[in-house]
Short mmCIF file of C-alpha atoms in Angstrom, two decimals:
data_model
loop_
_atom_site.label_atom_id
_atom_site.label_comp_id
_atom_site.label_asym_id
_atom_site.label_seq_id
_atom_site.Cartn_x
_atom_site.Cartn_y
_atom_site.Cartn_z
CA MET A 1 0.00 0.00 0.00
CA LYS A 2 1.73 3.14 -1.25
CA ILE A 3 0.60 6.54 0.04
CA PHE A 4 0.80 9.99 -1.60
CA ASP A 5 1.20 12.94 0.80
CA THR A 6 0.01 15.86 -1.33
CA HIS A 7 0.86 18.64 1.13
CA ALA A 8 3.85 18.68 3.47
CA HIS A 9 6.27 21.25 4.85
CA TYR A 10 9.47 19.27 5.45
CA ASP A 11 11.43 22.50 5.05
CA ASP A 12 10.02 23.57 8.44
CA GLU A 13 12.53 24.01 11.27
CA ALA A 14 10.70 21.29 13.21
CA PHE A 15 12.56 18.81 10.98
CA ASP A 16 16.01 20.40 11.17
CA LYS A 17 17.47 17.73 13.47
CA ASP A 18 16.39 14.63 11.54
CA ARG A 19 15.03 15.70 8.14
CA ASP A 20 17.16 13.51 5.89
CA GLU A 21 16.94 10.47 8.15
CA LEU A 22 13.15 10.79 8.41
CA LEU A 23 12.55 11.32 4.68
CA THR A 24 14.82 8.43 3.72
CA CYS A 25 12.92 6.17 6.13
CA LEU A 26 9.47 7.32 4.95
CA LEU A 27 10.29 6.92 1.26
CA ALA A 28 11.79 3.48 1.86
CA GLY A 29 8.53 2.47 3.54
CA ASN A 30 4.97 2.96 2.35
CA ILE A 31 5.18 6.65 1.43
CA GLY A 32 5.39 6.63 -2.35
CA THR A 33 5.38 10.34 -3.18
CA ILE A 34 5.43 13.67 -1.31
CA VAL A 35 4.75 17.19 -2.53
CA ASN A 36 6.56 19.72 -0.36
CA VAL A 37 4.63 22.96 -0.45
CA GLY A 38 6.19 26.39 -0.32
CA ALA A 39 4.45 29.03 1.77
CA SER A 40 7.07 31.78 2.11
CA MET A 41 9.86 32.89 -0.22
CA ASP A 42 12.40 30.91 1.78
CA GLY A 43 10.01 27.96 1.93
CA CYS A 44 9.61 27.94 -1.84
CA ARG A 45 13.37 27.84 -2.36
CA ALA A 46 13.73 25.09 0.24
CA SER A 47 10.94 23.06 -1.38
CA VAL A 48 12.70 23.22 -4.74
CA GLU A 49 15.94 22.15 -3.07
CA LEU A 50 14.26 19.16 -1.38
CA ALA A 51 12.67 18.11 -4.66
CA SER A 52 16.04 18.19 -6.39
CA LYS A 53 17.52 15.96 -3.68
CA TYR A 54 14.87 13.23 -3.53
CA GLU A 55 13.47 11.42 -6.56
CA HIS A 56 9.98 10.98 -5.10
CA ILE A 57 9.60 14.46 -3.61
CA TYR A 58 8.10 17.20 -5.76
CA ALA A 59 7.66 20.90 -5.05
CA ALA A 60 4.86 23.43 -5.11
CA VAL A 61 5.85 27.10 -5.11
CA GLY A 62 3.64 29.97 -4.00
CA ILE A 63 3.15 32.50 -1.24
CA HIS A 64 0.77 31.89 1.68
CA PRO A 65 -1.44 34.80 2.84
CA ASP A 66 0.72 35.22 5.96
CA ASP A 67 3.62 36.33 3.73
CA TYR A 68 1.74 38.65 1.35
CA GLU A 69 3.10 41.82 2.96
CA ARG A 70 6.65 40.64 2.29
CA LEU A 71 5.72 39.66 -1.26
CA ASP A 72 4.25 43.12 -1.78
CA LYS A 73 7.71 44.56 -1.05
CA ASN A 74 9.52 41.94 -3.18
CA GLN A 75 7.34 41.67 -6.26
CA GLU A 76 10.25 40.49 -8.39
CA PHE A 77 9.88 37.15 -6.60
CA LEU A 78 7.02 36.40 -8.99
CA ASP A 79 9.63 36.18 -11.76
CA TRP A 80 11.42 33.46 -9.79
CA LEU A 81 8.13 31.60 -9.30
CA ARG A 82 7.35 31.85 -13.00
CA ASN A 83 10.80 30.61 -14.00
CA GLU A 84 10.68 27.61 -11.65
CA ALA A 85 7.17 26.66 -12.73
CA LEU A 86 8.10 26.83 -16.41
CA ASN A 87 11.55 25.26 -16.34
CA ASN A 88 11.79 22.94 -13.32
CA LYS A 89 10.12 19.59 -14.00
CA LYS A 90 9.93 18.85 -10.27
CA VAL A 91 7.64 21.86 -9.68
CA VAL A 92 4.10 20.53 -10.05
CA ALA A 93 1.84 23.28 -8.68
CA ILE A 94 1.49 26.90 -7.58
CA GLY A 95 0.78 27.03 -3.88
CA GLU A 96 -0.07 27.42 -1.31
CA ILE A 97 -1.97 30.56 -2.20
CA GLY A 98 -5.32 31.93 -1.08
CA LEU A 99 -7.03 33.87 1.69
CA ASP A 100 -6.95 33.65 5.48
CA TYR A 101 -9.47 35.82 7.32
CA TYR A 102 -9.02 34.17 10.72
CA TYR A 103 -6.92 37.15 11.81
CA ASP A 104 -7.30 40.79 10.77
CA GLU A 105 -3.86 40.87 9.16
CA PRO A 106 -2.74 40.98 6.42
CA GLU A 107 -5.33 43.49 5.23
CA ARG A 108 -7.97 41.75 3.15
CA GLU A 109 -7.61 43.83 -0.01
CA LEU A 110 -3.89 43.01 -0.04
CA GLN A 111 -4.72 39.32 0.37
CA LYS A 112 -7.18 39.39 -2.51
CA LYS A 113 -4.67 41.22 -4.72
CA TRP A 114 -1.90 38.67 -4.26
CA PHE A 115 -4.20 35.67 -4.41
CA ALA A 116 -5.51 36.89 -7.77
CA ARG A 117 -2.01 37.70 -9.05
CA GLN A 118 -0.70 34.24 -8.21
CA LEU A 119 -3.77 32.60 -9.72
CA GLU A 120 -3.08 34.56 -12.89
CA LEU A 121 0.50 33.26 -12.82
CA ALA A 122 -0.74 29.68 -12.43
CA ASN A 123 -2.91 30.07 -15.51
CA GLU A 124 0.03 31.55 -17.38
CA VAL A 125 2.30 28.57 -16.61
CA ASN A 126 -0.58 26.05 -16.79
CA LYS A 127 -0.07 24.56 -13.33
CA PRO A 128 -2.74 23.51 -10.82
CA VAL A 129 -3.14 25.58 -7.66
CA ILE A 130 -3.10 24.59 -4.00
CA ILE A 131 -5.63 26.77 -2.21
CA HIS A 132 -5.39 27.86 1.42
CA SER A 133 -8.79 29.24 2.45
CA ARG A 134 -9.80 29.88 6.05
CA ASP A 135 -12.95 31.78 7.02
CA ALA A 136 -12.97 33.24 3.51
CA CYS A 137 -15.24 30.99 1.49
CA ALA A 138 -17.21 33.57 -0.53
CA ASP A 139 -14.19 35.67 -1.54
CA THR A 140 -12.20 32.54 -2.37
CA ILE A 141 -14.93 31.31 -4.70
CA ASP A 142 -15.28 34.74 -6.35
CA ILE A 143 -11.56 35.03 -7.06
CA LEU A 144 -11.33 31.45 -8.33
CA LYS A 145 -14.26 32.01 -10.69
CA ASN A 146 -13.02 35.38 -11.92
CA GLY A 147 -9.51 33.96 -12.33
CA HIS A 148 -10.65 31.03 -14.50
CA ALA A 149 -9.39 28.52 -11.95
CA GLN A 150 -11.55 25.82 -13.54
CA ASP A 151 -9.12 25.80 -16.48
CA ILE A 152 -6.24 24.56 -14.31
CA GLY A 153 -7.95 23.00 -11.28
CA GLY A 154 -6.07 22.09 -8.14
CA ILE A 155 -6.60 21.19 -4.50
CA ILE A 156 -8.58 22.89 -1.75
CA HIS A 157 -6.05 22.28 1.01
CA CYS A 158 -7.37 21.19 4.40
CA TYR A 159 -10.98 21.48 3.29
CA SER A 160 -12.98 23.07 6.10
CA TYR A 161 -16.22 24.31 4.57
CA SER A 162 -19.68 22.74 4.54
CA LYS A 163 -20.94 19.74 2.62
CA GLU A 164 -23.19 22.14 0.70
CA THR A 165 -20.15 24.03 -0.62
CA VAL A 166 -18.50 20.87 -1.97
CA LYS A 167 -20.38 21.07 -5.29
CA THR A 168 -19.15 24.62 -5.97
CA PHE A 169 -15.49 23.60 -5.75
CA TYR A 170 -16.19 20.27 -7.48
CA ASP A 171 -17.70 22.08 -10.46
CA MET A 172 -14.54 24.22 -10.70
CA ASN A 173 -12.43 21.08 -11.20
CA PHE A 174 -10.98 21.00 -7.68
CA TYR A 175 -9.88 18.10 -5.52
CA PHE A 176 -10.29 18.12 -1.74
CA GLY A 177 -7.29 17.78 0.58
CA ILE A 178 -8.12 15.79 3.70
CA GLY A 179 -5.74 15.19 6.59
CA GLY A 180 -5.50 14.73 10.33
CA VAL A 181 -8.43 17.01 11.18
CA LEU A 182 -10.76 14.24 9.96
CA THR A 183 -9.85 12.21 13.07
CA PHE A 184 -10.56 14.99 15.59
CA LYS A 185 -13.55 14.67 17.92
CA ASN A 186 -14.94 18.04 16.82
CA ALA A 187 -14.66 17.25 13.08
CA ARG A 188 -18.33 16.50 12.42
CA LYS A 189 -18.57 19.16 9.72
CA LEU A 190 -15.59 17.68 7.86
CA VAL A 191 -16.89 14.13 8.29
CA GLU A 192 -20.20 15.23 6.74
CA ALA A 193 -18.32 16.82 3.84
CA ALA A 194 -16.17 13.71 3.38
CA GLU A 195 -19.35 11.65 3.12
CA VAL A 196 -20.51 13.59 0.05
CA ILE A 197 -17.17 14.25 -1.67
CA PRO A 198 -16.71 11.57 -4.36
CA LEU A 199 -13.70 9.40 -3.57
CA ASP A 200 -12.22 10.19 -6.97
CA ARG A 201 -11.87 13.82 -5.87
CA ILE A 202 -10.17 13.24 -2.49
CA VAL A 203 -6.42 13.53 -1.93
CA LEU A 204 -4.57 12.84 1.32
CA GLU A 205 -2.29 15.33 3.05
CA THR A 206 -0.50 15.93 6.33
CA ASP A 207 0.30 19.67 6.41
CA CYS A 208 3.18 18.40 8.54
CA PRO A 209 4.63 19.30 10.97
CA TYR A 210 1.12 20.55 11.84
CA LEU A 211 -2.27 18.88 12.37
CA ALA A 212 -1.19 15.41 13.46
CA PRO A 213 -4.17 13.04 13.61
CA VAL A 214 -5.49 11.25 16.67
CA PRO A 215 -3.82 9.42 18.45
CA ASN A 216 -0.81 11.71 17.87
CA ARG A 217 -2.63 15.04 17.99
CA GLY A 218 -0.40 17.79 19.35
CA LYS A 219 2.82 16.03 18.36
CA ARG A 220 5.01 16.71 15.35
CA ASN A 221 3.24 15.35 12.30
CA ASP A 222 4.84 13.43 9.43
CA SER A 223 3.65 11.42 6.44
CA SER A 224 3.50 8.11 8.32
CA ASN A 225 0.47 9.43 10.21
CA ILE A 226 -1.64 9.43 7.03
CA GLU A 227 -2.46 5.81 7.88
CA TYR A 228 -4.81 7.08 10.61
CA VAL A 229 -6.58 9.32 8.09
CA ILE A 230 -6.90 6.41 5.66
CA GLU A 231 -8.45 4.28 8.41
CA LYS A 232 -11.04 6.96 9.24
CA LEU A 233 -11.83 7.66 5.59
CA ALA A 234 -12.22 3.96 4.82
CA ASP A 235 -14.75 3.75 7.64
CA ILE A 236 -16.68 6.76 6.31
CA LYS A 237 -16.71 5.49 2.72
CA GLY A 238 -17.29 1.83 3.55
CA VAL A 239 -14.31 0.58 1.55
CA THR A 240 -10.95 -0.98 2.40
CA LYS A 241 -7.89 0.99 3.46
CA GLU A 242 -6.11 -0.35 0.38
CA GLU A 243 -8.84 1.12 -1.84
CA ILE A 244 -8.51 4.52 -0.17
CA ALA A 245 -4.73 4.50 -0.62
CA ARG A 246 -4.94 3.39 -4.25
CA VAL A 247 -7.65 5.81 -5.40
CA THR A 248 -6.22 8.83 -3.57
CA TYR A 249 -2.77 8.04 -5.00
CA GLU A 250 -4.21 8.01 -8.51
CA ASN A 251 -6.13 11.23 -7.80
CA ALA A 252 -2.97 12.98 -6.61
CA CYS A 253 -1.03 11.87 -9.67
CA ARG A 254 -3.84 13.11 -11.89
CA VAL A 255 -4.11 16.57 -10.34
CA TYR A 256 -0.32 17.04 -10.29
CA GLY A 257 0.21 15.59 -13.77
CA LEU A 258 2.43 12.72 -12.63
CA ASP A 259 2.78 9.12 -13.80
CA GLU A 260 0.22 6.97 -11.97
CA ARG A 261 2.39 3.86 -11.64
CA MET A 262 2.89 3.16 -7.93
#
């Protein structure tokens, strides 16, 4: 049973002491492929570096809402993103990009500006997008629709909206990233969404080192913990764990444009 972790942050300092040892062990085991996702400028560069070092690690490059103020002062970084997306075969997506309204900062108009700009870039280089959207459903949908996101598709990372909203993202050609939150006791809303999302549109993710599933909640997360998510999802969907792993692996390869042989 090979597993595809579609969203990880192994460049994070939480892995500084054992990064290479851990990744070597994971990739020698049942983790078949990992996409390391950039969130900051430094994170994007580190993701590209990791992808160049490991055959089965790929990179996504993009700026997270938390870093939009810095991007606003370093707009030439978009040229670097464009160049990597066009010329580096290990770069498979633009992300993570989007909106985060949980806090008041960065200012919302600035967030919308840089989300739209990066979505435009993704269309230009014909790469799928990885969308970070927290407490910003309506504006996220508006920008995706206005930015022709349906032409490139992508993943709604750490899907957190209602089951009723699933169809809107589905119709825009998006896949749904599901991770450790599915195992939390207070995850009823996500469980209800997972019940209605077709299995052929679900991809698995860790968001590591964050969001470790039960029974490891609160600890450093890594790709091996996806097994707990698979177990929960298999229970929800009424299929085997092997079926969940196989279908989500194929889904991830499809959205990222990779060879589906496991």
